PDB file of C-alpha atoms in Angstrom:
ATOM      1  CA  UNK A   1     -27.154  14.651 128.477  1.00  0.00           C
ATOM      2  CA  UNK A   2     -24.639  12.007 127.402  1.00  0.00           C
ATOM      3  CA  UNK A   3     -26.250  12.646 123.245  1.00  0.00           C
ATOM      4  CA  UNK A   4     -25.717  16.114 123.460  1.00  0.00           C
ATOM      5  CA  UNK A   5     -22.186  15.778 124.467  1.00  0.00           C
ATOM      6  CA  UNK A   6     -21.579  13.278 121.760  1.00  0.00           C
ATOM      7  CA  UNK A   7     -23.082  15.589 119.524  1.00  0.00           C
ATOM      8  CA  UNK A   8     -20.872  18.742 120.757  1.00  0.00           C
ATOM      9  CA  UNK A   9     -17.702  16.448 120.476  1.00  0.00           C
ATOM     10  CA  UNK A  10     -18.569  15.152 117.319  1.00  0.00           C
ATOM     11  CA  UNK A  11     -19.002  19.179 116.246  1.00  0.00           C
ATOM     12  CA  UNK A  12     -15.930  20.319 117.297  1.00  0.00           C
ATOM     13  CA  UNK A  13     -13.931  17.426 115.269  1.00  0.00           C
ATOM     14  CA  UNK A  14     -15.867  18.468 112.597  1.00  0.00           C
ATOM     15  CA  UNK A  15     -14.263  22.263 113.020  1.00  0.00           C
ATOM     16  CA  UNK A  16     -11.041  20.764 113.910  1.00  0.00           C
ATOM     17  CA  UNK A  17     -11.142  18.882 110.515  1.00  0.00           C
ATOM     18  CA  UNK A  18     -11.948  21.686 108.759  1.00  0.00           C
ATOM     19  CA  UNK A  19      -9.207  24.230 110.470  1.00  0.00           C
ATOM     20  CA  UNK A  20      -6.952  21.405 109.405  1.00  0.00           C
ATOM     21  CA  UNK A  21      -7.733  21.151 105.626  1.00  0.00           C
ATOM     22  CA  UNK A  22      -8.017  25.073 105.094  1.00  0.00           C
ATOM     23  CA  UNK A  23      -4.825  25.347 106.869  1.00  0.00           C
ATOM     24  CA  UNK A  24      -3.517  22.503 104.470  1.00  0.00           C
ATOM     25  CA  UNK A  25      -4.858  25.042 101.732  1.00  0.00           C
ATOM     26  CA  UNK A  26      -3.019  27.834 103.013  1.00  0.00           C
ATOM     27  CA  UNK A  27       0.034  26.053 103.096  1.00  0.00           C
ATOM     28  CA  UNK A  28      -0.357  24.768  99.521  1.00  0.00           C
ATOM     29  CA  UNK A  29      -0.884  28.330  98.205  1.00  0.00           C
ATOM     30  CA  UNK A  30       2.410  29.985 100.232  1.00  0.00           C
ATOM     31  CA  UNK A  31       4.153  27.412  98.943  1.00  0.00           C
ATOM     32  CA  UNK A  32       2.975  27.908  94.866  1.00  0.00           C
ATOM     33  CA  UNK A  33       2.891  31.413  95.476  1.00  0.00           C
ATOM     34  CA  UNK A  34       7.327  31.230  96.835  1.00  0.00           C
ATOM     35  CA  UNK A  35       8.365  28.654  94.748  1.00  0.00           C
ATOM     36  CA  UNK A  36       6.200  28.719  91.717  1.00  0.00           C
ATOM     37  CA  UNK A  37       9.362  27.252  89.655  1.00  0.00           C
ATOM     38  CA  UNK A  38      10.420  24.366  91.611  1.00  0.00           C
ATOM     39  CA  UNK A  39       9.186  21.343  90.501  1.00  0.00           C
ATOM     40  CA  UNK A  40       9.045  19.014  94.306  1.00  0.00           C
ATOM     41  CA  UNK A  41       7.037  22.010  95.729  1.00  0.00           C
ATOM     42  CA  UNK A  42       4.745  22.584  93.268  1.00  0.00           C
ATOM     43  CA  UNK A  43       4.314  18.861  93.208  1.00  0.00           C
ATOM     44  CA  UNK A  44       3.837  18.495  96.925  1.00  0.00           C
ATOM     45  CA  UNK A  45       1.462  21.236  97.021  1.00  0.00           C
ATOM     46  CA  UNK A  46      -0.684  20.038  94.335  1.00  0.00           C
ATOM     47  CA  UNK A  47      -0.879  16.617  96.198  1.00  0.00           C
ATOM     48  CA  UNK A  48      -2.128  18.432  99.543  1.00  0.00           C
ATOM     49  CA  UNK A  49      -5.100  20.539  97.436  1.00  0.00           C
ATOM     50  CA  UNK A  50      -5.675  17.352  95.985  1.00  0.00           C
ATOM     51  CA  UNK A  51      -6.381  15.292  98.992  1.00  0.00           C
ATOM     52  CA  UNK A  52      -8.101  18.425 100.417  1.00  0.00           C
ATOM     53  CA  UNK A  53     -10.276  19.216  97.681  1.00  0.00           C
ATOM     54  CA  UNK A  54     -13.710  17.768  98.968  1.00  0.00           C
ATOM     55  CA  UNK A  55     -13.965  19.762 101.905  1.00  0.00           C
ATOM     56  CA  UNK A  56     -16.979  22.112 101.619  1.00  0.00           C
ATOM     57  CA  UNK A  57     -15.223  24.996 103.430  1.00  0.00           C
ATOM     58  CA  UNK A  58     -12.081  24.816 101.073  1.00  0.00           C
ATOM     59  CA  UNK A  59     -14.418  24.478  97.901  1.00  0.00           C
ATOM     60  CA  UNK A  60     -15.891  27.640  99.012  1.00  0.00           C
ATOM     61  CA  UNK A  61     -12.613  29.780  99.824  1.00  0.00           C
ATOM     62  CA  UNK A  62     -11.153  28.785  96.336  1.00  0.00           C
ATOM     63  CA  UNK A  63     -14.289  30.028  94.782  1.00  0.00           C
ATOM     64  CA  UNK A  64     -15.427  32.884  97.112  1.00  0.00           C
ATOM     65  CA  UNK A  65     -11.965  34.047  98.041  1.00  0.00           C
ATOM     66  CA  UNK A  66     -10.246  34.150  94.456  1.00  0.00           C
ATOM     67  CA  UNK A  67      -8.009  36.709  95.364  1.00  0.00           C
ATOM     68  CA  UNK A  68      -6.254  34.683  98.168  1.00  0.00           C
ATOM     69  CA  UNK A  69      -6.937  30.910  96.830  1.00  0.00           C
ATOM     70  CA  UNK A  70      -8.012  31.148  92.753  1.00  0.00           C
ATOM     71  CA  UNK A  71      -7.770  28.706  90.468  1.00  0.00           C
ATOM     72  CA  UNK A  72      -5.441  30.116  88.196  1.00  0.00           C
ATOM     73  CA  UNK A  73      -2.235  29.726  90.769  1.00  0.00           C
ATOM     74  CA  UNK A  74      -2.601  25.705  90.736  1.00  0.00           C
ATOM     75  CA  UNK A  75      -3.167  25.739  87.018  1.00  0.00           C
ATOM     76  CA  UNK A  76      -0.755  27.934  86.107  1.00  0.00           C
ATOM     77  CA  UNK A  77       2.073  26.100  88.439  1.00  0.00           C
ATOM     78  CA  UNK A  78       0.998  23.162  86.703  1.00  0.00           C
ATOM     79  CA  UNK A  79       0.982  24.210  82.961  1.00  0.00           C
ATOM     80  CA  UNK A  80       4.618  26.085  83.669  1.00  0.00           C
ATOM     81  CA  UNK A  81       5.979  22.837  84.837  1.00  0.00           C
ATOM     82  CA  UNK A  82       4.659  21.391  81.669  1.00  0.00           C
ATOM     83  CA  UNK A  83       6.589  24.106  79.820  1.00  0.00           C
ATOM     84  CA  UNK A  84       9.709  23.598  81.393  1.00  0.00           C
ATOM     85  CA  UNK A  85       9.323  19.436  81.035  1.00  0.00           C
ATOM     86  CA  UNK A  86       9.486  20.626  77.041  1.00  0.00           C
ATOM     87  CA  UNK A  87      12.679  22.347  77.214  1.00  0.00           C
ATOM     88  CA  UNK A  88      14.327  18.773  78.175  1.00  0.00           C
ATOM     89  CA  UNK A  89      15.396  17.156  74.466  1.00  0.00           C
ATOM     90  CA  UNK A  90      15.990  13.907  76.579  1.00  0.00           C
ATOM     91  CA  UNK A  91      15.420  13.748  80.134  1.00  0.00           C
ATOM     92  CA  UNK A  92      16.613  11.379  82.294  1.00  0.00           C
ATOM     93  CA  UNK A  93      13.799   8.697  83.281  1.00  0.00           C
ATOM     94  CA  UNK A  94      13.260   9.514  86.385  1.00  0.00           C
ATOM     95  CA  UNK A  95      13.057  13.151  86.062  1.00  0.00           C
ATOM     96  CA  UNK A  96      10.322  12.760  83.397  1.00  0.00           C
ATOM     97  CA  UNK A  97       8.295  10.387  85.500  1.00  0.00           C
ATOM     98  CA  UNK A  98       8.151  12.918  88.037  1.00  0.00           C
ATOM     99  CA  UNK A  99       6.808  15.184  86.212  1.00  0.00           C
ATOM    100  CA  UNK A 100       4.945  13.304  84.351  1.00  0.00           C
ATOM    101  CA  UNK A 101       3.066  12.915  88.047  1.00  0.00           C
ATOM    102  CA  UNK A 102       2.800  16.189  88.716  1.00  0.00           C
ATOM    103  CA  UNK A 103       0.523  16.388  85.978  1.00  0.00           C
ATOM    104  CA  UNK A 104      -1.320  13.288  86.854  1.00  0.00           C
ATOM    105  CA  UNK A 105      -1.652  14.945  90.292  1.00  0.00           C
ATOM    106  CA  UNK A 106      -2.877  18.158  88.694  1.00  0.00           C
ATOM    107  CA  UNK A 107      -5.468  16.085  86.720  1.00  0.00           C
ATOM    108  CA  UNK A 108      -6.760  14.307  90.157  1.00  0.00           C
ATOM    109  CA  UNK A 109      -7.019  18.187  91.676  1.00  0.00           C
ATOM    110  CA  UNK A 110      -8.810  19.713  88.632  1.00  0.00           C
ATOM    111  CA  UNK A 111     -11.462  16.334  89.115  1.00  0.00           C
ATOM    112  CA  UNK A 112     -11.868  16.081  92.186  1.00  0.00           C
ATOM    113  CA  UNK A 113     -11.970  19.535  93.367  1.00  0.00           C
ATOM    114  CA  UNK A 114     -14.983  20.024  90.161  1.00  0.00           C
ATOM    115  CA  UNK A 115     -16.694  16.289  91.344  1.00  0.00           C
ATOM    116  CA  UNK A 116     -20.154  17.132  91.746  1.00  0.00           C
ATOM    117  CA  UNK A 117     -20.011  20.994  92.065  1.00  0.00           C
ATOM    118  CA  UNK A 118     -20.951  22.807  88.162  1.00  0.00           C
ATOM    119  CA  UNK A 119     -20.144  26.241  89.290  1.00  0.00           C
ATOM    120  CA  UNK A 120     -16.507  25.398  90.308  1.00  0.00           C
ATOM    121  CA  UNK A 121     -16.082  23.238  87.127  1.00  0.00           C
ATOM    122  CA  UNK A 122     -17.419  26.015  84.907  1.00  0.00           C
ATOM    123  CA  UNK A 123     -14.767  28.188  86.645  1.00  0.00           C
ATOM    124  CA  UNK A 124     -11.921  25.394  86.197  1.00  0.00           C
ATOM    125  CA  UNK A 125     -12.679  25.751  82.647  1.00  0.00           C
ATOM    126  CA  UNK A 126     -12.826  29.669  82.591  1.00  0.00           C
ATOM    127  CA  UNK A 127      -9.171  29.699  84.074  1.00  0.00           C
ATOM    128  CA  UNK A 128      -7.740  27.243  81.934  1.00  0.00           C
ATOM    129  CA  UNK A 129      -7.852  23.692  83.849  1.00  0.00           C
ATOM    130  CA  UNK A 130      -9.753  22.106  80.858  1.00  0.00           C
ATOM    131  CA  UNK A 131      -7.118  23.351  78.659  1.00  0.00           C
ATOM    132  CA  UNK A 132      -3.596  22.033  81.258  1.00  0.00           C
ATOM    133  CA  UNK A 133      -5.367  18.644  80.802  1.00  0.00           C
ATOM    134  CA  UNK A 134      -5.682  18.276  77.990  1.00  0.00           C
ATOM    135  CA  UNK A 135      -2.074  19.502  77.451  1.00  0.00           C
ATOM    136  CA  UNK A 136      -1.023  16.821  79.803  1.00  0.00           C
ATOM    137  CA  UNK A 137      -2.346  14.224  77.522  1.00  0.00           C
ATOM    138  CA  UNK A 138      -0.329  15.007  74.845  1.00  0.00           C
ATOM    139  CA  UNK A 139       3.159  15.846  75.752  1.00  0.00           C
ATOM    140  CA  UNK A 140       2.882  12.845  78.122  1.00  0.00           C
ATOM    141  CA  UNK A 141       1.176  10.602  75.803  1.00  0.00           C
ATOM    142  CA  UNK A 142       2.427   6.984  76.632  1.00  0.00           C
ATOM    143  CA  UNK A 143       1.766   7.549  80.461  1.00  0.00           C
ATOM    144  CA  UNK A 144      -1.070   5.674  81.429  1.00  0.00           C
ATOM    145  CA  UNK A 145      -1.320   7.044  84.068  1.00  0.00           C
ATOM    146  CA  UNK A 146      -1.762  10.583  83.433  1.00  0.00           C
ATOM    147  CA  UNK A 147      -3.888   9.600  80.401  1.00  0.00           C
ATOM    148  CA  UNK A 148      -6.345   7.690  83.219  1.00  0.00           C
ATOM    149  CA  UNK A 149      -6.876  10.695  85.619  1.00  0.00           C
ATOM    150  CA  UNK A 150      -6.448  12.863  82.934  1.00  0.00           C
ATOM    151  CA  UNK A 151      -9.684  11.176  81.533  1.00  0.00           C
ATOM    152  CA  UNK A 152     -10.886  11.183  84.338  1.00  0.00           C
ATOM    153  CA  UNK A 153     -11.271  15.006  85.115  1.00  0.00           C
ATOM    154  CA  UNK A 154     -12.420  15.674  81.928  1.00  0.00           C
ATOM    155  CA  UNK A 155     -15.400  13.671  81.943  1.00  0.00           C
ATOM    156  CA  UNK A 156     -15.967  15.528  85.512  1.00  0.00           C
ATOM    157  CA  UNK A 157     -15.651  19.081  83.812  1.00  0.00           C
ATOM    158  CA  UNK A 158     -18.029  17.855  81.384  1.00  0.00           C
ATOM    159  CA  UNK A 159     -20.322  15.308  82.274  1.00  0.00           C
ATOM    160  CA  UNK A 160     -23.761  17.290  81.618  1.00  0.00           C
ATOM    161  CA  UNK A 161     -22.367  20.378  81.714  1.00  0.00           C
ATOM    162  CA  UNK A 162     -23.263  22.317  78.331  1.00  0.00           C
ATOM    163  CA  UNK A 163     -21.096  25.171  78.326  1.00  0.00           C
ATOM    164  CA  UNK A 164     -17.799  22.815  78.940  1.00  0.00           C
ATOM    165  CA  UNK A 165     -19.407  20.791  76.613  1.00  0.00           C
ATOM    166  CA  UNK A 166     -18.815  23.127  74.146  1.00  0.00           C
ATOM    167  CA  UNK A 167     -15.430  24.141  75.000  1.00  0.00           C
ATOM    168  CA  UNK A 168     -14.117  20.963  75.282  1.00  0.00           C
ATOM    169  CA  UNK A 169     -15.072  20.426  71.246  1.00  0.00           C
ATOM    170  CA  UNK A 170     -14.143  23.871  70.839  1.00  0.00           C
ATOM    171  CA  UNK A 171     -10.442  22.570  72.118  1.00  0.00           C
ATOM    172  CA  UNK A 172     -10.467  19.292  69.740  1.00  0.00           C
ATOM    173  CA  UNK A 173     -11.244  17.648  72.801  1.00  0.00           C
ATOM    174  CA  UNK A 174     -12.956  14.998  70.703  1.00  0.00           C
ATOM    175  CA  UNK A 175      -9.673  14.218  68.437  1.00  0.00           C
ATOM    176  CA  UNK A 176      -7.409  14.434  71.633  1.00  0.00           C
ATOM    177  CA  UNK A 177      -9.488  11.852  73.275  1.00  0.00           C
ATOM    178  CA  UNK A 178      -9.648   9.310  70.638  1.00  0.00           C
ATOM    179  CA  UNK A 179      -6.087  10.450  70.803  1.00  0.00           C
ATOM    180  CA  UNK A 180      -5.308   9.267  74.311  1.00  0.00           C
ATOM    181  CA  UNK A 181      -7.457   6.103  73.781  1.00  0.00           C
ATOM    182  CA  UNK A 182      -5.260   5.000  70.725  1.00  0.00           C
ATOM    183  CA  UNK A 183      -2.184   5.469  72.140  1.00  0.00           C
ATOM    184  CA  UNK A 184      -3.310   3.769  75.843  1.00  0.00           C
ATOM    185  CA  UNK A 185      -5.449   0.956  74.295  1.00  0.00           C
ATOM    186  CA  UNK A 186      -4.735  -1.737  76.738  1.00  0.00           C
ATOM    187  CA  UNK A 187      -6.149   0.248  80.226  1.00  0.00           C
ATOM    188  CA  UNK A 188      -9.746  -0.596  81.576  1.00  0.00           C
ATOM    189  CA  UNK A 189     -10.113   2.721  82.855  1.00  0.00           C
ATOM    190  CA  UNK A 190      -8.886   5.350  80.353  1.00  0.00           C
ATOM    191  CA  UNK A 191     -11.397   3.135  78.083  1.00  0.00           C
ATOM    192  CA  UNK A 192     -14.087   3.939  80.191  1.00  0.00           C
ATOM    193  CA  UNK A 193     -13.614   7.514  81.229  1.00  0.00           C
ATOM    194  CA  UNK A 194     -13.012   8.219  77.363  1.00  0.00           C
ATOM    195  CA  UNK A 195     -16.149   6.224  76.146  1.00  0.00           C
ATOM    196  CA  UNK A 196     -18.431   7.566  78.817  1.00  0.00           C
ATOM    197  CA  UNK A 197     -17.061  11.289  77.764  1.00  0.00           C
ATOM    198  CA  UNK A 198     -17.427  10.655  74.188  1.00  0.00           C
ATOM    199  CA  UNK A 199     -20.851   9.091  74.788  1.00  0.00           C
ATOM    200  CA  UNK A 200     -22.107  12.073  76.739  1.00  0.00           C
ATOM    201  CA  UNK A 201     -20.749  14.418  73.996  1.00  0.00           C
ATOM    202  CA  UNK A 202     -22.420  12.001  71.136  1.00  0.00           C
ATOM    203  CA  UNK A 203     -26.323  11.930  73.151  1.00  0.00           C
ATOM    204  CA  UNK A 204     -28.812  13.480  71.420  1.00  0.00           C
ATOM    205  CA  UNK A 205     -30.096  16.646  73.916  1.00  0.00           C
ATOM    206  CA  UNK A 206     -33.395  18.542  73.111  1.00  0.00           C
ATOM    207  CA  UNK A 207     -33.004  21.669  71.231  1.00  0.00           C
ATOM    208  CA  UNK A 208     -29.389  20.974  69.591  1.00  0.00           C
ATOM    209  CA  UNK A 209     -30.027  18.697  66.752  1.00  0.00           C
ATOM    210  CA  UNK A 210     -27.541  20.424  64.426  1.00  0.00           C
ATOM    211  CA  UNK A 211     -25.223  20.326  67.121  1.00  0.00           C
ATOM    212  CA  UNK A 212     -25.131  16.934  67.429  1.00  0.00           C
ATOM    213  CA  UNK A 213     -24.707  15.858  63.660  1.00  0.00           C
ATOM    214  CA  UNK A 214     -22.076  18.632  63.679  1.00  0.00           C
ATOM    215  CA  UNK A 215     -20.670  16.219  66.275  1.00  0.00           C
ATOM    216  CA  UNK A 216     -20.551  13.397  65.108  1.00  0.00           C
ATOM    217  CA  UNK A 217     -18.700  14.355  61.663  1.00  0.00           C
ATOM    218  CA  UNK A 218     -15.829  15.445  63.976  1.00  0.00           C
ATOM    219  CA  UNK A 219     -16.165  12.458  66.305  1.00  0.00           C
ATOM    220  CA  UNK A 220     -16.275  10.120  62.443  1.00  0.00           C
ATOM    221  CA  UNK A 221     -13.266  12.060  61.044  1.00  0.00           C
ATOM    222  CA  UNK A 222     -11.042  11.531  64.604  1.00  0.00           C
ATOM    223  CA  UNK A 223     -11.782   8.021  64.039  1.00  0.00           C
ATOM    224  CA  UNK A 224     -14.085   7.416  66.741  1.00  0.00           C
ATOM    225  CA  UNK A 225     -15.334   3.532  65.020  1.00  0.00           C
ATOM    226  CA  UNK A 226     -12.024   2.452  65.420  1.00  0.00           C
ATOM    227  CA  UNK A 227     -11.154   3.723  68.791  1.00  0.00           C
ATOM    228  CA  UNK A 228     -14.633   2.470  69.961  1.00  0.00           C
ATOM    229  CA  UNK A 229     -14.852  -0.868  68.219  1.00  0.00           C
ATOM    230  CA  UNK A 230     -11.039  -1.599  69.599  1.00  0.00           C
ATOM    231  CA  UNK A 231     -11.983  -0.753  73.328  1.00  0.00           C
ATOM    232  CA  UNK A 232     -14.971  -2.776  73.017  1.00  0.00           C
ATOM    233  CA  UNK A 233     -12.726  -5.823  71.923  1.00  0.00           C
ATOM    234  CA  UNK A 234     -10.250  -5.144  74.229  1.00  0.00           C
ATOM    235  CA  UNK A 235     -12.900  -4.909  77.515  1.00  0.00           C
ATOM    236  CA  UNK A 236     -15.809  -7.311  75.952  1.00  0.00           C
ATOM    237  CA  UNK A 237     -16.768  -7.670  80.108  1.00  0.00           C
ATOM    238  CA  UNK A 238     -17.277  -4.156  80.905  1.00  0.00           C
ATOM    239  CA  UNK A 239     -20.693  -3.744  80.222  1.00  0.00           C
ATOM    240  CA  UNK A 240     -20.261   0.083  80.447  1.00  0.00           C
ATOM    241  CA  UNK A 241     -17.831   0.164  77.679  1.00  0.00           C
ATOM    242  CA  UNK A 242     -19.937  -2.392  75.255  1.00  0.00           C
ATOM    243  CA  UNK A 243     -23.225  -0.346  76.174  1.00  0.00           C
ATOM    244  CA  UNK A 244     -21.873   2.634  75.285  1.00  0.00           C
ATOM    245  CA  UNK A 245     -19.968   1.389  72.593  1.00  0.00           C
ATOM    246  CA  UNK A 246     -22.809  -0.420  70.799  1.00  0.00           C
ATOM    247  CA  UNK A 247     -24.912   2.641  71.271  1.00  0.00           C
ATOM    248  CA  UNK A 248     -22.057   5.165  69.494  1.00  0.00           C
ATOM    249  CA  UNK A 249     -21.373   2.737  66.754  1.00  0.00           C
ATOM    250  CA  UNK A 250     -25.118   2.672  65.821  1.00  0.00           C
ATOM    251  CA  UNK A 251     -25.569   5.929  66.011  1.00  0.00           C
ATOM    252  CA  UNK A 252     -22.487   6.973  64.165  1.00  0.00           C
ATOM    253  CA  UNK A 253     -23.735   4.694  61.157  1.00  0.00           C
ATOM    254  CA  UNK A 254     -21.275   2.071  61.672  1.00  0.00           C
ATOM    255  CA  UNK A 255     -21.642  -0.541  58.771  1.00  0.00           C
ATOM    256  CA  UNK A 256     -19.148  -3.843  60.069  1.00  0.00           C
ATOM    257  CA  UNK A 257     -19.522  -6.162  63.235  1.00  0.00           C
ATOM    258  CA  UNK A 258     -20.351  -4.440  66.275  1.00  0.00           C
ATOM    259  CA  UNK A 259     -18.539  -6.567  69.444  1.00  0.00           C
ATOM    260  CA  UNK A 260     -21.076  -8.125  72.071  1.00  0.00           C
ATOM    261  CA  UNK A 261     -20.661  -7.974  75.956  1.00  0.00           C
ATOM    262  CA  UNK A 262     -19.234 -11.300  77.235  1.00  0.00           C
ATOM    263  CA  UNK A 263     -19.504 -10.505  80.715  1.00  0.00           C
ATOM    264  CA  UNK A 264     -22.392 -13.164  83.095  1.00  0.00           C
ATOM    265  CA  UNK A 265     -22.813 -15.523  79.813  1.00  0.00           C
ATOM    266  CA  UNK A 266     -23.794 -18.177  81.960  1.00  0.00           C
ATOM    267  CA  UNK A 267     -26.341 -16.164  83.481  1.00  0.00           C
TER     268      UNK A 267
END
């Protein structure tokens, strides 16, 4: 007796959890949907679908239930607020490091809500979350921050995913992340999550050989030796970053010094 009452208890949390978290995503979406031009709510309620955003139930409402909980409302709040942080010839600090984290925050919703689930990250992409990301990155270009999760998310859109594969090249995704890497050289993980993107965009797949080459003249002409050589220098003990690295430079026909991993020498 005493299991199966554990077991009912521990059931009903479960449901309570889960009537909590939709309700959180209701909230979020009354809120985007009133005040789709105010800055602090559309921040809030990106934070809250954030948070929210590995809950099975609420995965499947935003993708089964469009009409009440799409996509597009986030993104769009979040690309508007981009649009009206351009209007501002010289904002005040403060103002432009808040907004500056509402993007962040809409990077961390676009990743984490796509983490591990292809059909909503193919949809992300279809309604234009590849695309606000990658706008983040460049009007907020100095943020490390933003360029981090930024990174981040797109390496979750894309990450053996094909079709955003393609769109993300199809977007000069490859220039704007060599982009983001030169202009945030000195962060661990904006080095990783751009190597590990650019790797898995660089990796020879089956059946797309001129693909590939195609691929790597873009990558060569963004400047992809440099940007790889100098976060390979910069991290020479993340063994991720000098794999990677030493395995890009090769392949990319890199002709000078390629930078060994430094990490365990004494090992």
């Amino acid at each position: 007796g005493e299991q199966n009452e554990h077991g009912d208890s521990n059931g009903l949390l479960h449901y309570e959890s889960h009537g909590l978290e939709t309700l959180c995503q209701e909230a979020a979406y009354i809120v985007l949907r009133l005040h789709p031009s105010n800055d602090k709510a559309v921040n809030a309620a990106i934070a809250l679908l954030a948070v929210i955003a590995g809950d099975p139930e609420v995965r499947r409402r935003h993708y089964e239930e469009a009409d009440k909980f799409g996509l597009d409302v986030p993104i769009r709040a979040m690309r508007d607020s981009l649009s009206r942080s351009k209007l501002y010839d010289d904002p005040p600090e403060d103002k432009e490091r808040f907004c500056a984290e509402l993007q962040r925050k809409g990077c961390l919703w676009v990743g984490a809500l796509a983490d591990e689930d292809k059909d909503i990250a193919t949809k992300m992409v279809d309604e234009e979350g590849l695309q606000a990301v990658l706008d983040a990155t460049e009007w907020y270009r100095h943020h490390e921050d933003v360029a981090n999760w930024a990174l981040w998310s797109i390496f979750i859109l894309c990450y053996e995913h094909m079709g955003n594969k393609q769109e993300l090249i199809r977007m000069n995704g490859i220039q704007r992340i060599c982009r983001v890497m030169k202009n945030v050289p000195n962060c661990p993980e904006v080095a990783r999550h751009g190597i590990g993107t650019l790797f898995d965009l660089l990796r020879q797949v089956p059946g797309s050989v001129k693909d590939v080459s195609q691929i790597r003249m873009i990558a060569l002409n963004a400047g992809i030796h440099d940007v790889v050589k100098n976060a390979m220098v910069n991290f020479p003990k993340s063994l991720e970053i000098v794999m990677m690295g030493q395995q890009m430079l090769i392949a990319t026909g890199y002709q000078g010094d390629i930078p060994q991993y430094e990490g365990n020498r004494n090992h």
